Tab-separated table of C-alpha atoms in Angstrom:
chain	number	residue	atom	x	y	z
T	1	UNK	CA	86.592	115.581	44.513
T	2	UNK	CA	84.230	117.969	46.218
T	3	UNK	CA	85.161	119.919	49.303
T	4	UNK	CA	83.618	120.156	52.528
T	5	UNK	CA	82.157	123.725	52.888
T	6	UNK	CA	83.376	125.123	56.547
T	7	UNK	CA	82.296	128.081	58.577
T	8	UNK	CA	84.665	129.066	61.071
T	9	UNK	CA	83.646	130.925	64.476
T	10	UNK	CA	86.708	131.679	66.038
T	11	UNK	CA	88.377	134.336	67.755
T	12	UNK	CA	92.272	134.828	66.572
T	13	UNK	CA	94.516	134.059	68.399
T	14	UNK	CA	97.906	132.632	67.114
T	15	UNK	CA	96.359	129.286	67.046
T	16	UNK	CA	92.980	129.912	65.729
T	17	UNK	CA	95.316	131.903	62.717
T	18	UNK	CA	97.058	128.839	61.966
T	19	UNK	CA	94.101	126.958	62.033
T	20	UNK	CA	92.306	129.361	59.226
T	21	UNK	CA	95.791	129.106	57.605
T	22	UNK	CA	95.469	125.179	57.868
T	23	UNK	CA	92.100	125.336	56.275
T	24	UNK	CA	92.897	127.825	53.299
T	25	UNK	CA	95.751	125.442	52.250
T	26	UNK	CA	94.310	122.345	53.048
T	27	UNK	CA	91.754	120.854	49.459
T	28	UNK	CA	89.720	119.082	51.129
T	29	UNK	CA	87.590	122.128	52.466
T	30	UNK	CA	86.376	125.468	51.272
T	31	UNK	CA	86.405	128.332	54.096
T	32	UNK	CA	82.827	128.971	52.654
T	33	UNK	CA	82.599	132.121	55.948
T	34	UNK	CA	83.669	133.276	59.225
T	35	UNK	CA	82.368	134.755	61.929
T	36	UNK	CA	84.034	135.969	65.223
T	37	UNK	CA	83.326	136.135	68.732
T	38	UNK	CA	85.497	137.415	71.779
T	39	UNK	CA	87.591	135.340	73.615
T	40	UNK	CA	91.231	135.105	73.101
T	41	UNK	CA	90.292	139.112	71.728
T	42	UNK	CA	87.344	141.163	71.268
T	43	UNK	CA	85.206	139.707	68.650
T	44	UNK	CA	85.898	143.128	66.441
T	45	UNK	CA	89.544	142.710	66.633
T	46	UNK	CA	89.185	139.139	65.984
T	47	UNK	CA	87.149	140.219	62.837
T	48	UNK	CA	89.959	142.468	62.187
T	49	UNK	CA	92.600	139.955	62.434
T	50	UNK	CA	90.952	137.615	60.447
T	51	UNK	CA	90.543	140.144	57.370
T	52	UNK	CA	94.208	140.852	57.878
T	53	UNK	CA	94.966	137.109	57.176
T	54	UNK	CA	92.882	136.896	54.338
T	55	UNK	CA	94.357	139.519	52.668
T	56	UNK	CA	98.423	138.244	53.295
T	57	UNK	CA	96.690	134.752	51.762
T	58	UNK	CA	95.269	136.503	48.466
T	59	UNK	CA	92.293	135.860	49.564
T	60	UNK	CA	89.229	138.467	49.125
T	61	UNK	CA	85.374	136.175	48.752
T	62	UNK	CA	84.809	134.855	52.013
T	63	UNK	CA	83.070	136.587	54.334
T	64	UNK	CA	83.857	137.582	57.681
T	65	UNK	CA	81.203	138.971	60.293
T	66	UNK	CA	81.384	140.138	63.633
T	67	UNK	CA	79.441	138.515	66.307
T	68	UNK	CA	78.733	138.598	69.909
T	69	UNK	CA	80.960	141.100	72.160
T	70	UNK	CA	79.631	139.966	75.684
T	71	UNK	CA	79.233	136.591	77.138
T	72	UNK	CA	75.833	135.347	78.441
T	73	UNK	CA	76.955	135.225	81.993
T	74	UNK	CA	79.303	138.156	82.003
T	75	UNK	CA	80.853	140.709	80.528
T	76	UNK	CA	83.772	140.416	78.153
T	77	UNK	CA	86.750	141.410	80.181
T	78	UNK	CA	90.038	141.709	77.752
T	79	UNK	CA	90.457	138.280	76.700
T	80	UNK	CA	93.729	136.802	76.744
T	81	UNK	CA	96.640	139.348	76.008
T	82	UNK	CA	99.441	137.079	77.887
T	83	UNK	CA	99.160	134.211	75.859
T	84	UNK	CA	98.540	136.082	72.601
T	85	UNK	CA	99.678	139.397	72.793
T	86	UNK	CA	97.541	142.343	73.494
T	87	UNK	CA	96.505	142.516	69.351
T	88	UNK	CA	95.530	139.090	69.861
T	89	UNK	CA	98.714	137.775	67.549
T	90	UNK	CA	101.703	138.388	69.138
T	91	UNK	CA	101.824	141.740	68.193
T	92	UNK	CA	102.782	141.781	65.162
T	93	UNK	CA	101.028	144.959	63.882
T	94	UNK	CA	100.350	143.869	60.400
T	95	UNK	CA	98.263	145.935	57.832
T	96	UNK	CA	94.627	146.228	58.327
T	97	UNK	CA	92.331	144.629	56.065
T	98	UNK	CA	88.865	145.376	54.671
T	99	UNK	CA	85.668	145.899	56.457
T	100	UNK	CA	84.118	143.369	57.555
T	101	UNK	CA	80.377	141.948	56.033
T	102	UNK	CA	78.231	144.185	57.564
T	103	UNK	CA	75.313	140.956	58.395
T	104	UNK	CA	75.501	140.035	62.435
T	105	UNK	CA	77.168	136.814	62.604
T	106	UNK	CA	73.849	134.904	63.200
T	107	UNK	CA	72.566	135.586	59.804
T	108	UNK	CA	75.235	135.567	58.057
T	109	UNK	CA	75.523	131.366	59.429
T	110	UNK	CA	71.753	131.094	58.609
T	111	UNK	CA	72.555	132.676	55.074
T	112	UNK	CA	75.478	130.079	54.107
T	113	UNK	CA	73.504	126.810	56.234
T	114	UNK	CA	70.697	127.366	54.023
T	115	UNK	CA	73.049	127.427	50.702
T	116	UNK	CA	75.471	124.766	51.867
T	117	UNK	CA	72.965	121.922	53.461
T	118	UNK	CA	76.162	119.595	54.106
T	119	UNK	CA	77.817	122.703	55.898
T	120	UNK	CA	80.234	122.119	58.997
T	121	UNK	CA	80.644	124.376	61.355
T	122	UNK	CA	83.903	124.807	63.180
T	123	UNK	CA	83.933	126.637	66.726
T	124	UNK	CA	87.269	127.449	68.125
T	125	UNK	CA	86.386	129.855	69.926
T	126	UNK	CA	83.250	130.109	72.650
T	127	UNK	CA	80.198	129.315	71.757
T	128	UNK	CA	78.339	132.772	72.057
T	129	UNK	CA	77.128	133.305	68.627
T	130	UNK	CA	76.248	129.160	68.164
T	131	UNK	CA	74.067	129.383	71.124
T	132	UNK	CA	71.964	132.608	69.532
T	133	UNK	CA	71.551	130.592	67.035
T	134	UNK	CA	70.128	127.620	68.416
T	135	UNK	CA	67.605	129.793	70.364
T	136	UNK	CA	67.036	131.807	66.565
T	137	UNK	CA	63.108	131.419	65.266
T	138	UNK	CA	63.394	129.997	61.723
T	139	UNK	CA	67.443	129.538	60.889
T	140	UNK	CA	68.379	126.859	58.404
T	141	UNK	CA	70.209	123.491	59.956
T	142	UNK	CA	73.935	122.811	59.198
T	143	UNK	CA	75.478	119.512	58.817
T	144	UNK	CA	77.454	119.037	61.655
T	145	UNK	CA	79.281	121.163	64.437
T	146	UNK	CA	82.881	120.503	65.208
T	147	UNK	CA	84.212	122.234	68.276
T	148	UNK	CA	87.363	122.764	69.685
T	149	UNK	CA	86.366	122.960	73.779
T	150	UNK	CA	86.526	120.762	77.382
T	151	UNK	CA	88.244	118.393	78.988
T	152	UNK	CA	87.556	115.086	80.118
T	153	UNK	CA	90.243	113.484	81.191
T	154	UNK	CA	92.704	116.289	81.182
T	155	UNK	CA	92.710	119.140	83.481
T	156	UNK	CA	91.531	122.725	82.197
T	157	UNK	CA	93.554	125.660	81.110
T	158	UNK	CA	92.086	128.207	83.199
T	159	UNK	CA	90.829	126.556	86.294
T	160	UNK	CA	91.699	123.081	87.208
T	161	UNK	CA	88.504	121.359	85.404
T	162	UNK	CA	87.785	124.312	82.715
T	163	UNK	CA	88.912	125.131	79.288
T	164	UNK	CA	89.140	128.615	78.363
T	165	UNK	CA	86.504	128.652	75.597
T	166	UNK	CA	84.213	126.865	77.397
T	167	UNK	CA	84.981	128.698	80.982
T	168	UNK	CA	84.523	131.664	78.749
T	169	UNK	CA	80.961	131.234	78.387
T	170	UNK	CA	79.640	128.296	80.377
T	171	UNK	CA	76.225	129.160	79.601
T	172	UNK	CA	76.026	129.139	76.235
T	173	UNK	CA	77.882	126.257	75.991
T	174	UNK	CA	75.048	124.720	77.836
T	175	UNK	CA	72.290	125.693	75.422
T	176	UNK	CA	74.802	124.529	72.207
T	177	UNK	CA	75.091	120.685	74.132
T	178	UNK	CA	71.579	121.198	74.619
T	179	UNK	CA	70.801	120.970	70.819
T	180	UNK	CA	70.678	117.818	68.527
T	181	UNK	CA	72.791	118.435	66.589
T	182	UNK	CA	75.437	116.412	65.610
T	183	UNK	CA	78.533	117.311	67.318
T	184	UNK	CA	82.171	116.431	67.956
T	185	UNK	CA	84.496	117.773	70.734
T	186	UNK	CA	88.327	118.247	70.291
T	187	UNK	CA	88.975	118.447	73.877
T	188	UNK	CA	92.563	119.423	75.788
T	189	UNK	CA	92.768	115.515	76.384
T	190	UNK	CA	93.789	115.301	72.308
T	191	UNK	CA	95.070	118.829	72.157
T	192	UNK	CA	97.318	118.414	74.549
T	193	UNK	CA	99.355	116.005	72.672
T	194	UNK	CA	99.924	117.803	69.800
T	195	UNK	CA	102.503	120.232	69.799
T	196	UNK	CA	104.768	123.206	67.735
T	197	UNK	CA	108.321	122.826	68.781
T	198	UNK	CA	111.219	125.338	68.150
T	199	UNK	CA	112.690	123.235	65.479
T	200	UNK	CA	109.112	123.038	63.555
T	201	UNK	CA	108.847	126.970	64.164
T	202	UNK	CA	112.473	127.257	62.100
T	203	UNK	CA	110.369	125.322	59.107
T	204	UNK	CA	107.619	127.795	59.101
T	205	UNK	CA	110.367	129.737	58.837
T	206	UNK	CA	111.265	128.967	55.765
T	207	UNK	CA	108.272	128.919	53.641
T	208	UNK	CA	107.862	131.433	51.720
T	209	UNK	CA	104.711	133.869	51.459
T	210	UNK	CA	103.490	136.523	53.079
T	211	UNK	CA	101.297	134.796	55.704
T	212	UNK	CA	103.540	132.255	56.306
T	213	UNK	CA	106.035	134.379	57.156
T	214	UNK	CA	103.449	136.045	59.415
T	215	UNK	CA	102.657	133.301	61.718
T	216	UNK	CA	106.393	132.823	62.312
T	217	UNK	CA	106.777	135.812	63.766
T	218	UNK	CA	103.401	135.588	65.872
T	219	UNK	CA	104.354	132.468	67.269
T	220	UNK	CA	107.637	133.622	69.403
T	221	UNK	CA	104.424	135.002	71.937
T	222	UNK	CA	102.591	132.031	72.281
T	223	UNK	CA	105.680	129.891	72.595
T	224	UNK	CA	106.987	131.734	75.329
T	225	UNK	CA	103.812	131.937	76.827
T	226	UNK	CA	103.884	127.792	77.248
T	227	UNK	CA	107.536	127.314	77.801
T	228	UNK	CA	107.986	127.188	81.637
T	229	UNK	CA	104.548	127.269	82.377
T	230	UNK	CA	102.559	124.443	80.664
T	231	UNK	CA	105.489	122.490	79.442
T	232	UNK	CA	109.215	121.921	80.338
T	233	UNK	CA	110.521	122.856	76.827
T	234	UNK	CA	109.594	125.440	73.924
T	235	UNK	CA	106.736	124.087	72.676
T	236	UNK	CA	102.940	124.827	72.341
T	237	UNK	CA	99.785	123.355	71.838
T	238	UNK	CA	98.203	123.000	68.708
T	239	UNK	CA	94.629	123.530	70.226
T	240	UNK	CA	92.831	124.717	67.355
T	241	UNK	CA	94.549	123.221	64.038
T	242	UNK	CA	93.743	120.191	65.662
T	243	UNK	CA	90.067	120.948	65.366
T	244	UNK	CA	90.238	121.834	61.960
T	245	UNK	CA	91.642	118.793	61.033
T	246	UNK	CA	89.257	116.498	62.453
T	247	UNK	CA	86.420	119.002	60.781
T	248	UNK	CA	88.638	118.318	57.327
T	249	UNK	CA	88.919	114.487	57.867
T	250	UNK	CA	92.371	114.321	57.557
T	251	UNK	CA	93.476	112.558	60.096
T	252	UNK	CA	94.272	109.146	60.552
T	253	UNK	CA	93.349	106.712	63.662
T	254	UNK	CA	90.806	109.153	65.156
T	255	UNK	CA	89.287	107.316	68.036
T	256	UNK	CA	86.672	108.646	69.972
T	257	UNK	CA	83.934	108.406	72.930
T	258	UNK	CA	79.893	108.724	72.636
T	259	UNK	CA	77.859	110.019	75.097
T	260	UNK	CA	76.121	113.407	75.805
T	261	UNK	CA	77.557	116.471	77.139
T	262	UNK	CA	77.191	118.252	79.987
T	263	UNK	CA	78.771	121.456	81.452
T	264	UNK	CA	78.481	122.378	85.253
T	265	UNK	CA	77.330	126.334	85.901
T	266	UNK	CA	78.225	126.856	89.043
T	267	UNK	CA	80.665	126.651	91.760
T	268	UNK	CA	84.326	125.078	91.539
T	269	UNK	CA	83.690	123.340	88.530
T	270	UNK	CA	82.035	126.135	86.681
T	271	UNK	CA	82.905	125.695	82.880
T	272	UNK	CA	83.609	121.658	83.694
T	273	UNK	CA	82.911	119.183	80.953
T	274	UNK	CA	81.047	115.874	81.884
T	275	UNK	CA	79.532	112.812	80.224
T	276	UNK	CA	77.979	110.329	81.699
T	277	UNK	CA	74.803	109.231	79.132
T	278	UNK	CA	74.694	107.714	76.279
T	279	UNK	CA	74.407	109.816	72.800
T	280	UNK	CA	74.204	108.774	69.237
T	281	UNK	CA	74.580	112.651	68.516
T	282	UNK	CA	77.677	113.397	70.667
T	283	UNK	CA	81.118	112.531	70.659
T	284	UNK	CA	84.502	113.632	71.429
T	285	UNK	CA	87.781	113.123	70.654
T	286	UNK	CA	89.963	110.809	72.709
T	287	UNK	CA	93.070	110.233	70.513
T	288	UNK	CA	94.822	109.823	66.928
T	289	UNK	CA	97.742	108.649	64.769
T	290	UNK	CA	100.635	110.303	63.451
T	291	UNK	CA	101.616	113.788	63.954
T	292	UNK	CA	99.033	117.282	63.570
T	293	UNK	CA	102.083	119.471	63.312
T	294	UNK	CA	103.368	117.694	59.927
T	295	UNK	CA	100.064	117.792	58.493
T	296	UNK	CA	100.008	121.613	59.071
T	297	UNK	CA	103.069	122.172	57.859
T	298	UNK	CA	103.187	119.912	54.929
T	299	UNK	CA	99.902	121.759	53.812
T	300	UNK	CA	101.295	124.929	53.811
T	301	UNK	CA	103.981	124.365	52.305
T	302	UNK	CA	101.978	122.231	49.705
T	303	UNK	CA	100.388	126.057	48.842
T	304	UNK	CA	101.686	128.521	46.917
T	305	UNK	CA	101.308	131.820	49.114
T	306	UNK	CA	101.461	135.867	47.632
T	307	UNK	CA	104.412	137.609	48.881
């Protein structure tokens, strides 16, 4: 069976790490490339991190860039240190990796869209770098573009209609829904659902492998960042596995809603995600079967990880 070549754009963050762990163990993709962009961290650290990961997996041919440090609307401004430590995952301090590719992230998606014509791309992060490339004279087109971002109808994260990657960076968001390409949105209104509980956190546990074993001990931070605060118990949200899942079609009962997106720029809603038209191009997720957290960690403990 062939696998679905995926670039991720993310910015790690404890769950954009166990999404790229997801995706390494999971055979019905290839990580084909990454690139990074700042939001949860600086897109260099978030390059940094990502190389890190790589290397605890074994893993030394895909390529990692660094993209865009500023939004278009405003400057970075230290991303998100009290949900995911000030290193971005949990603070862990593990050994750096290698350099990363020294192409800006722009060409280094226009270099793997034009060798992989069926590739996804997965944004978990904001959409910075995907909107330089839309507005890019002569890139290749990729397959399809499967984001993790908005809510419907679910409140936001950061204000009370906004999620964080898409508050991040409003306006580039804007120019990426302003595109035709063919995308799908994995909004809080599905992430929300999904959850890492205490008792799943004691399985990571116990798989063995150096990464593994890594994301167990990141994920003490971003628990304790939800318990209290977005729910009653210890448990978190499993935000960006869950995009990478639906980019893998994996998952079962996926049900979802048409129609084109919009994002508001200004005022109160700033960073709010509408739609109200009709789109044959658009969609985002509404809901699924069965359980996100047992298909991320049956795959990795389906994979046999270096120690």
């Amino acid at each position: 069976m062939s696998r679905r070549p995926i670039l991720v754009d993310c910015d790690p963050g404890i769950d954009d790490a166990l999404a790229l762990a997801y995706l390494l163990a999971e055979p019905a993709v290839e990580i084909v490339g990454v690139t990074t962009v700042s939001g949860n961290t600086d897109a260099a650290r978030a390059a940094a991190n990502t190389l890190s990961l790589l290397q605890l997996a074994g893993v030394d041919d895909i390529p990692v860039a660094v993209g865009a440090h500023h939004f278009r609307g405003r400057d970075y401004a230290g991303g998100a240190p009290h949900v995911h430590g000030e290193d971005g995952v949990g603070g862990i301090a593990w050994a750096a990796g290698p350099s990363p590719d020294a192409r800006p992230a722009v060409e280094l998606i226009d270099h793997l869209a034009t060798r992989h014509p069926d590739l996804t791309v997965l944004a978990l992060g904001p959409l910075t770098n995907l909107a330089a490339y839309a507005e890019a004279p002569g890139v290749a087109s990729f397959d399809r573009l499967v984001m993790m971002g908005g809510a419907f109808g679910h409140s936001g994260n950061v204000t009370a209609w906004a999620e964080a990657n898409i508050h991040n960076d409003p306006e580039s968001a804007a120019v990426v829904f302003a595109q035709d390409w063919d995308t799908t949105l994995v909004p809080l209104d599905v992430t929300m659902t999904q959850t890492l509980d205490a008792t799943d956190l004691v399985r990571l546990d116990a798989i063995p492998g150096a990464l593994p074993q890594a994301l167990a001990a990141m994920l003490p931070a971003y628990l304790d960042f939800y318990e209290g605060r977005v729910f009653p118990d210890r448990r978190c949200a499993l935000h960006d596995p869950l995009a990478a899942m639906v980019a893998a079609g994996v998952l079962r009962g996926v049900s979802v809603a048409s129609g084109q997106v919009d994002v508001r720029l200004s005022g109160g809603e700033r960073g709010r995600t509408v739609s109200s038209r009709a789109s044959s191009r658009q969609r985002w997720v509404r809901g699924m079967e069965g359980s996100a957290v047992e298909v991320l960690l049956g795959r990795l403990e389906g994979r046999t990880w270096p120690g």
